[in-house]
């Protein structure tokens, strides 16, 4: 059990070092390592209760840190551009994902899960790429980040819809709404106390952050509502305290446990027999293409030119952690399909993010004057 986790982390450490050297996101490498080490590959590492717990914790800490960025006042202030960009991204990608899934032979329920995973980009890869490629000052970066925020909000609704199971979605929403309202009320009432605690007891901040995230996950399980939903809501509620300190303390847990999430997700996927290779290739190509179409529309609408759309596309092509989380609500066939789609799109997304300037120069050179302003 522990030997398998240690081996997987050692392999990922080597891959992360190589990725740093070549300035390429390591997430596809982590998943590939999992596929290689797991039952569908060499079969030398298997899942365990410990690996499942750590992988789940990685996702919770990621969602918690994303929630810290979801400040309702700032979202409201974005107004029309926020809604326009998010709605275009949602409509084009989720509808196309569903249509392609149906065409290649999936049933309606599997197609819904695939469409949701098809739609949502990897926030982890997008943010890491903007930082790694020194693009945070680019005019399109703010649009990219707000698209990620809109997708995070849609993720909440998707999780509620897919996880309702035998319970009605209304019951899940009602229970979650009461819990989330409690989070916001408590955080607002005790915001000064929490701020003072985090500022005064720096050494206890790590334990505080670890405890509240896992406690929130435990409460979610007890109430039979999605722990992922609760984690991101808790982060948003805690944003009224000291989000920069909380993010700093959550980051080590997120970075380590999220590696385990990616590699053990790969380990859990068995592609050894009956895998629809042609279908997943078509889905992956469609996923890259529809993000390009939606990004061109967004770029023209928000920045006045299509080249900005290419920049937005370059950073939103990759699917990742959220698509994999959605995949767990599907059948084993759907899980494997989404895993490979994530592997393909995250690899392509890593390349487009790194070489977006060269892509834009090429498009500018080849474009007909007046048809592709930039």
mmCIF file of C-alpha atoms in Angstrom:
data_model
loop_
_atom_site.group_PDB
_atom_site.id
_atom_site.type_symbol
_atom_site.label_atom_id
_atom_site.label_comp_id
_atom_site.label_asym_id
_atom_site.label_seq_id
_atom_site.Cartn_x
_atom_site.Cartn_y
_atom_site.Cartn_z
ATOM 1 C CA UNK A 1 0.000 0.000 0.000
ATOM 2 C CA UNK A 2 2.533 2.603 1.162
ATOM 3 C CA UNK A 3 5.149 1.178 -1.197
ATOM 4 C CA UNK A 4 2.843 1.829 -4.149
ATOM 5 C CA UNK A 5 2.182 5.429 -3.101
ATOM 6 C CA UNK A 6 5.908 6.001 -2.540
ATOM 7 C CA UNK A 7 6.802 4.541 -5.950
ATOM 8 C CA UNK A 8 4.123 6.610 -7.689
ATOM 9 C CA UNK A 9 5.318 9.805 -6.000
ATOM 10 C CA UNK A 10 8.946 9.048 -6.869
ATOM 11 C CA UNK A 11 8.038 8.585 -10.532
ATOM 12 C CA UNK A 12 6.027 11.821 -10.435
ATOM 13 C CA UNK A 13 8.919 13.692 -8.821
ATOM 14 C CA UNK A 14 11.154 12.705 -11.729
ATOM 15 C CA UNK A 15 8.471 13.661 -14.247
ATOM 16 C CA UNK A 16 7.867 17.013 -12.502
ATOM 17 C CA UNK A 17 11.596 17.768 -12.667
ATOM 18 C CA UNK A 18 11.674 16.936 -16.384
ATOM 19 C CA UNK A 19 8.570 19.068 -16.953
ATOM 20 C CA UNK A 20 10.255 22.020 -15.227
ATOM 21 C CA UNK A 21 13.286 21.601 -17.433
ATOM 22 C CA UNK A 22 11.242 21.662 -20.641
ATOM 23 C CA UNK A 23 8.693 24.207 -19.262
ATOM 24 C CA UNK A 24 5.708 21.944 -19.892
ATOM 25 C CA UNK A 25 2.781 21.286 -17.504
ATOM 26 C CA UNK A 26 3.333 18.024 -15.589
ATOM 27 C CA UNK A 27 -0.331 16.974 -15.308
ATOM 28 C CA UNK A 28 -0.373 14.844 -18.515
ATOM 29 C CA UNK A 29 2.812 13.147 -17.328
ATOM 30 C CA UNK A 30 1.240 12.284 -13.954
ATOM 31 C CA UNK A 31 -1.737 10.661 -15.653
ATOM 32 C CA UNK A 32 0.447 8.787 -18.105
ATOM 33 C CA UNK A 33 2.531 7.510 -15.191
ATOM 34 C CA UNK A 34 -0.654 6.224 -13.561
ATOM 35 C CA UNK A 35 -1.757 4.459 -16.732
ATOM 36 C CA UNK A 36 1.682 2.881 -17.032
ATOM 37 C CA UNK A 37 1.943 1.765 -13.402
ATOM 38 C CA UNK A 38 -1.678 0.580 -13.026
ATOM 39 C CA UNK A 39 -3.659 -2.492 -14.029
ATOM 40 C CA UNK A 40 -3.869 -1.414 -17.659
ATOM 41 C CA UNK A 41 -0.060 -1.120 -17.850
ATOM 42 C CA UNK A 42 2.664 -2.805 -15.799
ATOM 43 C CA UNK A 43 0.269 -3.637 -12.978
ATOM 44 C CA UNK A 44 2.784 -2.860 -10.218
ATOM 45 C CA UNK A 45 0.762 -0.230 -8.300
ATOM 46 C CA UNK A 46 -2.850 -0.567 -7.206
ATOM 47 C CA UNK A 47 -5.407 1.561 -5.441
ATOM 48 C CA UNK A 48 -5.923 1.480 -1.681
ATOM 49 C CA UNK A 49 -8.036 3.214 0.943
ATOM 50 C CA UNK A 50 -5.078 5.475 1.755
ATOM 51 C CA UNK A 51 -4.492 6.499 -1.870
ATOM 52 C CA UNK A 52 -8.228 7.102 -2.350
ATOM 53 C CA UNK A 53 -8.307 9.355 0.735
ATOM 54 C CA UNK A 54 -5.250 11.349 -0.332
ATOM 55 C CA UNK A 55 -6.555 11.726 -3.885
ATOM 56 C CA UNK A 56 -9.917 12.964 -2.583
ATOM 57 C CA UNK A 57 -8.112 15.371 -0.249
ATOM 58 C CA UNK A 58 -6.128 16.746 -3.190
ATOM 59 C CA UNK A 59 -9.314 17.577 -5.043
ATOM 60 C CA UNK A 60 -10.868 19.149 -1.937
ATOM 61 C CA UNK A 61 -7.867 21.404 -1.322
ATOM 62 C CA UNK A 62 -7.808 22.438 -4.974
ATOM 63 C CA UNK A 63 -11.489 23.356 -4.857
ATOM 64 C CA UNK A 64 -11.031 25.146 -1.538
ATOM 65 C CA UNK A 65 -8.263 27.346 -2.977
ATOM 66 C CA UNK A 66 -10.377 28.004 -6.081
ATOM 67 C CA UNK A 67 -13.243 28.995 -3.776
ATOM 68 C CA UNK A 68 -11.021 31.574 -2.074
ATOM 69 C CA UNK A 69 -10.964 33.397 -5.421
ATOM 70 C CA UNK A 70 -14.759 33.344 -5.778
ATOM 71 C CA UNK A 71 -15.671 36.662 -4.209
ATOM 72 C CA UNK A 72 -19.356 37.399 -4.946
ATOM 73 C CA UNK A 73 -18.822 41.177 -5.016
ATOM 74 C CA UNK A 74 -16.086 40.975 -7.641
ATOM 75 C CA UNK A 75 -18.116 38.589 -9.790
ATOM 76 C CA UNK A 76 -21.085 40.967 -9.718
ATOM 77 C CA UNK A 77 -18.815 43.840 -10.702
ATOM 78 C CA UNK A 78 -17.766 42.100 -13.921
ATOM 79 C CA UNK A 79 -21.333 42.283 -15.192
ATOM 80 C CA UNK A 80 -21.954 41.765 -18.889
ATOM 81 C CA UNK A 81 -18.470 40.614 -19.970
ATOM 82 C CA UNK A 82 -18.426 37.884 -17.302
ATOM 83 C CA UNK A 83 -21.841 36.541 -18.306
ATOM 84 C CA UNK A 84 -21.160 36.830 -22.032
ATOM 85 C CA UNK A 85 -17.828 35.013 -21.957
ATOM 86 C CA UNK A 86 -19.064 32.309 -19.618
ATOM 87 C CA UNK A 87 -22.322 31.702 -21.467
ATOM 88 C CA UNK A 88 -20.634 31.431 -24.869
ATOM 89 C CA UNK A 89 -18.055 29.021 -23.453
ATOM 90 C CA UNK A 90 -20.780 26.921 -21.793
ATOM 91 C CA UNK A 91 -23.255 26.790 -24.685
ATOM 92 C CA UNK A 92 -20.847 25.945 -27.486
ATOM 93 C CA UNK A 93 -18.818 23.359 -25.617
ATOM 94 C CA UNK A 94 -21.400 21.472 -23.570
ATOM 95 C CA UNK A 95 -23.879 21.172 -26.453
ATOM 96 C CA UNK A 96 -21.189 20.044 -28.883
ATOM 97 C CA UNK A 97 -19.793 17.584 -26.354
ATOM 98 C CA UNK A 98 -23.216 16.010 -25.891
ATOM 99 C CA UNK A 99 -23.868 15.825 -29.653
ATOM 100 C CA UNK A 100 -20.499 14.217 -30.417
ATOM 101 C CA UNK A 101 -20.904 11.704 -27.567
ATOM 102 C CA UNK A 102 -24.298 10.654 -28.951
ATOM 103 C CA UNK A 103 -22.942 10.406 -32.510
ATOM 104 C CA UNK A 104 -20.055 8.126 -31.499
ATOM 105 C CA UNK A 105 -22.423 5.751 -29.720
ATOM 106 C CA UNK A 106 -22.814 6.641 -26.033
ATOM 107 C CA UNK A 107 -26.251 6.490 -24.426
ATOM 108 C CA UNK A 108 -27.995 9.593 -23.116
ATOM 109 C CA UNK A 109 -26.788 9.460 -19.482
ATOM 110 C CA UNK A 110 -23.186 8.693 -20.438
ATOM 111 C CA UNK A 111 -23.331 11.477 -23.036
ATOM 112 C CA UNK A 112 -24.429 13.955 -20.349
ATOM 113 C CA UNK A 113 -21.430 13.074 -18.158
ATOM 114 C CA UNK A 114 -19.075 13.276 -21.145
ATOM 115 C CA UNK A 115 -20.550 16.630 -22.212
ATOM 116 C CA UNK A 116 -19.935 18.124 -18.761
ATOM 117 C CA UNK A 117 -16.331 16.861 -18.722
ATOM 118 C CA UNK A 118 -15.920 18.008 -22.340
ATOM 119 C CA UNK A 119 -16.983 21.541 -21.407
ATOM 120 C CA UNK A 120 -14.924 22.383 -18.350
ATOM 121 C CA UNK A 121 -11.278 23.433 -18.703
ATOM 122 C CA UNK A 122 -8.415 22.785 -16.296
ATOM 123 C CA UNK A 123 -8.052 25.778 -13.989
ATOM 124 C CA UNK A 124 -4.825 24.325 -12.587
ATOM 125 C CA UNK A 125 -3.219 24.138 -16.029
ATOM 126 C CA UNK A 126 -4.555 27.513 -17.173
ATOM 127 C CA UNK A 127 -3.232 29.393 -14.150
ATOM 128 C CA UNK A 128 0.080 27.494 -14.129
ATOM 129 C CA UNK A 129 0.564 28.217 -17.838
ATOM 130 C CA UNK A 130 -0.156 31.933 -17.438
ATOM 131 C CA UNK A 131 2.462 32.109 -14.687
ATOM 132 C CA UNK A 132 5.023 29.832 -16.341
ATOM 133 C CA UNK A 133 4.792 31.606 -19.708
ATOM 134 C CA UNK A 134 4.737 35.083 -18.109
ATOM 135 C CA UNK A 135 1.323 36.053 -19.484
ATOM 136 C CA UNK A 136 -0.402 37.411 -16.386
ATOM 137 C CA UNK A 137 0.008 40.973 -17.665
ATOM 138 C CA UNK A 138 -1.538 40.147 -21.055
ATOM 139 C CA UNK A 139 -4.954 41.771 -21.680
ATOM 140 C CA UNK A 140 -6.564 38.364 -22.286
ATOM 141 C CA UNK A 141 -5.424 36.932 -18.947
ATOM 142 C CA UNK A 142 -8.242 38.535 -16.975
ATOM 143 C CA UNK A 143 -10.798 37.132 -19.430
ATOM 144 C CA UNK A 144 -9.248 33.677 -19.114
ATOM 145 C CA UNK A 145 -9.381 33.824 -15.328
ATOM 146 C CA UNK A 146 -13.011 34.966 -15.315
ATOM 147 C CA UNK A 147 -13.940 32.145 -17.700
ATOM 148 C CA UNK A 148 -12.375 29.783 -15.153
ATOM 149 C CA UNK A 149 -14.470 31.391 -12.397
ATOM 150 C CA UNK A 150 -17.663 30.982 -14.450
ATOM 151 C CA UNK A 151 -16.782 27.330 -15.063
ATOM 152 C CA UNK A 152 -16.183 26.858 -11.335
ATOM 153 C CA UNK A 153 -19.706 28.120 -10.650
ATOM 154 C CA UNK A 154 -21.130 25.814 -13.322
ATOM 155 C CA UNK A 155 -19.148 22.970 -11.754
ATOM 156 C CA UNK A 156 -21.187 23.410 -8.581
ATOM 157 C CA UNK A 157 -24.425 22.941 -10.518
ATOM 158 C CA UNK A 158 -23.017 19.998 -12.469
ATOM 159 C CA UNK A 159 -21.925 18.235 -9.284
ATOM 160 C CA UNK A 160 -25.353 18.727 -7.730
ATOM 161 C CA UNK A 161 -27.097 17.398 -10.849
ATOM 162 C CA UNK A 162 -24.866 14.335 -11.275
ATOM 163 C CA UNK A 163 -24.624 13.381 -7.608
ATOM 164 C CA UNK A 164 -28.288 13.594 -6.655
ATOM 165 C CA UNK A 165 -28.757 9.854 -7.267
ATOM 166 C CA UNK A 166 -31.872 8.560 -5.522
ATOM 167 C CA UNK A 167 -32.362 11.922 -3.802
ATOM 168 C CA UNK A 168 -34.095 14.648 -5.743
ATOM 169 C CA UNK A 169 -31.846 17.478 -6.972
ATOM 170 C CA UNK A 170 -34.092 19.888 -5.067
ATOM 171 C CA UNK A 171 -33.341 18.089 -1.783
ATOM 172 C CA UNK A 172 -29.596 18.142 -2.485
ATOM 173 C CA UNK A 173 -29.716 21.830 -3.403
ATOM 174 C CA UNK A 174 -31.789 22.698 -0.333
ATOM 175 C CA UNK A 175 -29.450 20.860 2.056
ATOM 176 C CA UNK A 176 -26.372 22.325 0.395
ATOM 177 C CA UNK A 177 -27.882 25.827 0.389
ATOM 178 C CA UNK A 178 -28.553 25.701 4.134
ATOM 179 C CA UNK A 179 -25.005 24.471 4.834
ATOM 180 C CA UNK A 180 -23.419 27.041 2.525
ATOM 181 C CA UNK A 181 -25.510 29.837 4.025
ATOM 182 C CA UNK A 182 -24.268 28.720 7.436
ATOM 183 C CA UNK A 183 -20.666 28.878 6.208
ATOM 184 C CA UNK A 184 -21.107 32.426 4.934
ATOM 185 C CA UNK A 185 -22.921 33.568 8.073
ATOM 186 C CA UNK A 186 -20.297 32.107 10.435
ATOM 187 C CA UNK A 187 -17.372 33.397 8.378
ATOM 188 C CA UNK A 188 -18.872 36.881 8.213
ATOM 189 C CA UNK A 189 -19.670 36.979 11.944
ATOM 190 C CA UNK A 190 -16.260 35.688 13.018
ATOM 191 C CA UNK A 191 -14.163 37.194 10.222
ATOM 192 C CA UNK A 192 -12.257 39.511 12.585
ATOM 193 C CA UNK A 193 -11.576 36.684 15.029
ATOM 194 C CA UNK A 194 -10.310 34.396 12.254
ATOM 195 C CA UNK A 195 -8.165 37.172 10.769
ATOM 196 C CA UNK A 196 -6.600 37.885 14.161
ATOM 197 C CA UNK A 197 -5.998 34.162 14.770
ATOM 198 C CA UNK A 198 -4.321 33.618 11.396
ATOM 199 C CA UNK A 199 -2.158 36.721 11.785
ATOM 200 C CA UNK A 200 -1.126 36.013 15.383
ATOM 201 C CA UNK A 201 -0.672 32.232 15.287
ATOM 202 C CA UNK A 202 1.130 31.704 12.007
ATOM 203 C CA UNK A 203 2.387 28.310 13.146
ATOM 204 C CA UNK A 204 -1.178 27.057 13.738
ATOM 205 C CA UNK A 205 -2.496 28.258 10.385
ATOM 206 C CA UNK A 206 -1.428 25.076 8.610
ATOM 207 C CA UNK A 207 -3.317 22.878 11.065
ATOM 208 C CA UNK A 208 -6.333 25.223 11.013
ATOM 209 C CA UNK A 209 -6.574 25.128 7.214
ATOM 210 C CA UNK A 210 -6.091 21.352 7.028
ATOM 211 C CA UNK A 211 -8.730 20.805 9.695
ATOM 212 C CA UNK A 212 -11.479 23.009 8.291
ATOM 213 C CA UNK A 213 -11.204 21.552 4.777
ATOM 214 C CA UNK A 214 -11.340 17.932 5.962
ATOM 215 C CA UNK A 215 -14.074 18.769 8.479
ATOM 216 C CA UNK A 216 -16.158 20.327 5.705
ATOM 217 C CA UNK A 217 -15.689 17.175 3.650
ATOM 218 C CA UNK A 218 -16.793 15.066 6.601
ATOM 219 C CA UNK A 219 -19.916 17.182 7.142
ATOM 220 C CA UNK A 220 -20.772 16.833 3.449
ATOM 221 C CA UNK A 221 -20.523 13.046 3.646
ATOM 222 C CA UNK A 222 -22.685 12.998 6.782
ATOM 223 C CA UNK A 223 -25.362 15.092 5.045
ATOM 224 C CA UNK A 224 -25.075 13.090 1.797
ATOM 225 C CA UNK A 225 -24.155 16.079 -0.356
ATOM 226 C CA UNK A 226 -21.097 16.418 -2.631
ATOM 227 C CA UNK A 227 -17.923 17.146 -0.663
ATOM 228 C CA UNK A 228 -16.505 18.891 -3.738
ATOM 229 C CA UNK A 229 -19.415 21.352 -3.668
ATOM 230 C CA UNK A 230 -18.888 22.018 0.037
ATOM 231 C CA UNK A 231 -15.126 22.556 -0.365
ATOM 232 C CA UNK A 232 -15.448 25.272 -2.995
ATOM 233 C CA UNK A 233 -18.307 26.929 -1.062
ATOM 234 C CA UNK A 234 -16.226 26.933 2.127
ATOM 235 C CA UNK A 235 -13.375 28.598 0.265
ATOM 236 C CA UNK A 236 -15.691 31.302 -1.071
ATOM 237 C CA UNK A 237 -17.091 31.904 2.415
ATOM 238 C CA UNK A 238 -13.597 32.100 3.938
ATOM 239 C CA UNK A 239 -12.545 34.716 1.369
ATOM 240 C CA UNK A 240 -13.851 37.399 3.766
ATOM 241 C CA UNK A 241 -11.136 36.497 6.302
ATOM 242 C CA UNK A 242 -7.505 36.205 5.199
ATOM 243 C CA UNK A 243 -7.618 34.366 1.849
ATOM 244 C CA UNK A 244 -3.940 34.971 1.056
ATOM 245 C CA UNK A 245 -2.869 33.271 4.310
ATOM 246 C CA UNK A 246 -5.320 30.405 3.865
ATOM 247 C CA UNK A 247 -4.164 29.879 0.271
ATOM 248 C CA UNK A 248 -0.545 29.778 1.412
ATOM 249 C CA UNK A 249 -1.346 27.115 4.006
ATOM 250 C CA UNK A 250 -3.567 25.074 1.684
ATOM 251 C CA UNK A 251 -1.044 25.090 -1.172
ATOM 252 C CA UNK A 252 1.331 22.384 0.190
ATOM 253 C CA UNK A 253 -1.543 19.943 0.767
ATOM 254 C CA UNK A 254 -3.044 20.778 -2.619
ATOM 255 C CA UNK A 255 0.209 20.376 -4.518
ATOM 256 C CA UNK A 256 1.140 17.011 -2.976
ATOM 257 C CA UNK A 257 -2.288 15.418 -2.752
ATOM 258 C CA UNK A 258 -3.291 16.604 -6.222
ATOM 259 C CA UNK A 259 -0.334 14.739 -7.712
ATOM 260 C CA UNK A 260 -1.695 11.621 -6.017
ATOM 261 C CA UNK A 261 -5.130 12.418 -7.442
ATOM 262 C CA UNK A 262 -3.845 12.509 -11.031
ATOM 263 C CA UNK A 263 -1.552 9.508 -10.834
ATOM 264 C CA UNK A 264 -4.026 7.266 -9.018
ATOM 265 C CA UNK A 265 -6.818 8.291 -11.340
ATOM 266 C CA UNK A 266 -4.593 6.997 -14.130
ATOM 267 C CA UNK A 267 -3.950 3.824 -12.120
ATOM 268 C CA UNK A 268 -7.708 3.265 -11.736
ATOM 269 C CA UNK A 269 -8.284 3.325 -15.505
ATOM 270 C CA UNK A 270 -8.019 0.044 -17.419
ATOM 271 C CA UNK A 271 -7.726 0.501 -21.180
ATOM 272 C CA UNK A 272 -6.668 -3.076 -21.880
ATOM 273 C CA UNK A 273 -9.855 -4.254 -23.631
ATOM 274 C CA UNK A 274 -12.892 -2.899 -25.413
ATOM 275 C CA UNK A 275 -11.739 0.707 -25.378
ATOM 276 C CA UNK A 276 -13.307 2.938 -28.105
ATOM 277 C CA UNK A 277 -10.115 4.423 -29.522
ATOM 278 C CA UNK A 278 -11.739 6.126 -32.512
ATOM 279 C CA UNK A 279 -14.501 7.617 -30.355
ATOM 280 C CA UNK A 280 -12.127 9.151 -27.834
ATOM 281 C CA UNK A 281 -9.921 10.591 -30.579
ATOM 282 C CA UNK A 282 -12.968 12.205 -32.201
ATOM 283 C CA UNK A 283 -14.105 13.575 -28.838
ATOM 284 C CA UNK A 284 -10.655 14.980 -28.108
ATOM 285 C CA UNK A 285 -10.335 16.670 -31.500
ATOM 286 C CA UNK A 286 -13.836 18.090 -31.117
ATOM 287 C CA UNK A 287 -12.943 19.349 -27.609
ATOM 288 C CA UNK A 288 -9.948 21.252 -28.966
ATOM 289 C CA UNK A 289 -11.938 22.618 -31.912
ATOM 290 C CA UNK A 290 -14.965 23.823 -29.956
ATOM 291 C CA UNK A 291 -12.776 25.640 -27.427
ATOM 292 C CA UNK A 292 -11.190 27.407 -30.395
ATOM 293 C CA UNK A 293 -14.606 28.406 -31.785
ATOM 294 C CA UNK A 294 -15.938 29.662 -28.440
ATOM 295 C CA UNK A 295 -12.668 31.492 -27.719
ATOM 296 C CA UNK A 296 -12.720 33.265 -31.092
ATOM 297 C CA UNK A 297 -16.249 34.479 -30.379
ATOM 298 C CA UNK A 298 -15.241 35.632 -26.883
ATOM 299 C CA UNK A 299 -12.062 37.298 -28.152
ATOM 300 C CA UNK A 300 -13.962 39.268 -30.783
ATOM 301 C CA UNK A 301 -16.743 40.242 -28.355
ATOM 302 C CA UNK A 302 -14.548 41.278 -25.399
ATOM 303 C CA UNK A 303 -11.275 42.419 -26.989
ATOM 304 C CA UNK A 304 -12.361 43.378 -30.495
ATOM 305 C CA UNK A 305 -10.177 40.919 -32.410
ATOM 306 C CA UNK A 306 -9.851 37.228 -33.165
ATOM 307 C CA UNK A 307 -6.176 36.990 -32.234
ATOM 308 C CA UNK A 308 -7.176 37.585 -28.617
ATOM 309 C CA UNK A 309 -9.494 34.617 -29.078
ATOM 310 C CA UNK A 310 -6.533 32.476 -30.086
ATOM 311 C CA UNK A 311 -4.742 33.514 -26.887
ATOM 312 C CA UNK A 312 -7.798 32.605 -24.819
ATOM 313 C CA UNK A 313 -8.071 29.262 -26.624
ATOM 314 C CA UNK A 314 -4.415 28.471 -26.025
ATOM 315 C CA UNK A 315 -4.933 28.578 -22.242
ATOM 316 C CA UNK A 316 -8.378 26.947 -22.021
ATOM 317 C CA UNK A 317 -7.926 23.952 -24.336
ATOM 318 C CA UNK A 318 -6.677 21.592 -21.625
ATOM 319 C CA UNK A 319 -9.203 19.568 -19.652
ATOM 320 C CA UNK A 320 -7.985 18.289 -16.318
ATOM 321 C CA UNK A 321 -8.860 17.897 -12.664
ATOM 322 C CA UNK A 322 -12.530 18.894 -12.884
ATOM 323 C CA UNK A 323 -13.210 16.710 -15.918
ATOM 324 C CA UNK A 324 -11.719 13.775 -14.025
ATOM 325 C CA UNK A 325 -13.881 14.553 -10.998
ATOM 326 C CA UNK A 326 -16.951 14.553 -13.245
ATOM 327 C CA UNK A 327 -15.822 11.273 -14.840
ATOM 328 C CA UNK A 328 -16.325 9.441 -11.542
ATOM 329 C CA UNK A 329 -20.090 9.853 -11.993
ATOM 330 C CA UNK A 330 -20.037 7.822 -15.209
ATOM 331 C CA UNK A 331 -19.603 4.171 -16.119
ATOM 332 C CA UNK A 332 -16.128 2.553 -16.324
ATOM 333 C CA UNK A 333 -16.229 3.084 -20.098
ATOM 334 C CA UNK A 334 -17.006 6.773 -19.638
ATOM 335 C CA UNK A 335 -14.279 7.088 -16.998
ATOM 336 C CA UNK A 336 -11.673 5.671 -19.374
ATOM 337 C CA UNK A 337 -12.914 7.795 -22.273
ATOM 338 C CA UNK A 338 -12.716 11.019 -20.277
ATOM 339 C CA UNK A 339 -9.312 10.072 -18.846
ATOM 340 C CA UNK A 340 -7.808 9.693 -22.317
ATOM 341 C CA UNK A 341 -9.578 12.842 -23.541
ATOM 342 C CA UNK A 342 -8.000 14.726 -20.629
ATOM 343 C CA UNK A 343 -4.595 13.236 -21.436
ATOM 344 C CA UNK A 344 -4.837 14.291 -25.101
ATOM 345 C CA UNK A 345 -6.300 17.759 -24.555
ATOM 346 C CA UNK A 346 -3.955 18.591 -21.668
ATOM 347 C CA UNK A 347 -0.973 17.657 -23.842
ATOM 348 C CA UNK A 348 -2.258 19.807 -26.705
ATOM 349 C CA UNK A 349 -3.160 22.577 -24.246
ATOM 350 C CA UNK A 350 0.342 22.546 -22.805
ATOM 351 C CA UNK A 351 1.745 23.063 -26.304
ATOM 352 C CA UNK A 352 -0.724 25.795 -27.301
ATOM 353 C CA UNK A 353 -0.088 27.693 -24.081
ATOM 354 C CA UNK A 354 3.654 27.533 -24.566
ATOM 355 C CA UNK A 355 3.650 28.463 -28.253
ATOM 356 C CA UNK A 356 0.635 30.793 -28.465
ATOM 357 C CA UNK A 357 2.741 33.734 -29.642
ATOM 358 C CA UNK A 358 4.096 31.694 -32.552
ATOM 359 C CA UNK A 359 0.584 30.485 -33.393
ATOM 360 C CA UNK A 360 -0.715 34.068 -33.448
ATOM 361 C CA UNK A 361 2.188 35.221 -35.637
ATOM 362 C CA UNK A 362 1.477 32.401 -38.077
ATOM 363 C CA UNK A 363 -2.248 33.188 -38.188
ATOM 364 C CA UNK A 364 -1.550 36.913 -38.645
ATOM 365 C CA UNK A 365 0.783 36.156 -41.535
ATOM 366 C CA UNK A 366 -1.692 33.816 -43.235
ATOM 367 C CA UNK A 367 -4.865 35.745 -42.597
ATOM 368 C CA UNK A 368 -6.591 37.750 -45.279
ATOM 369 C CA UNK A 369 -6.549 41.458 -44.512
ATOM 370 C CA UNK A 370 -9.823 42.601 -43.001
ATOM 371 C CA UNK A 371 -11.093 39.103 -42.214
ATOM 372 C CA UNK A 372 -9.011 38.389 -39.137
ATOM 373 C CA UNK A 373 -8.145 41.725 -37.500
ATOM 374 C CA UNK A 374 -5.525 41.597 -34.844
#
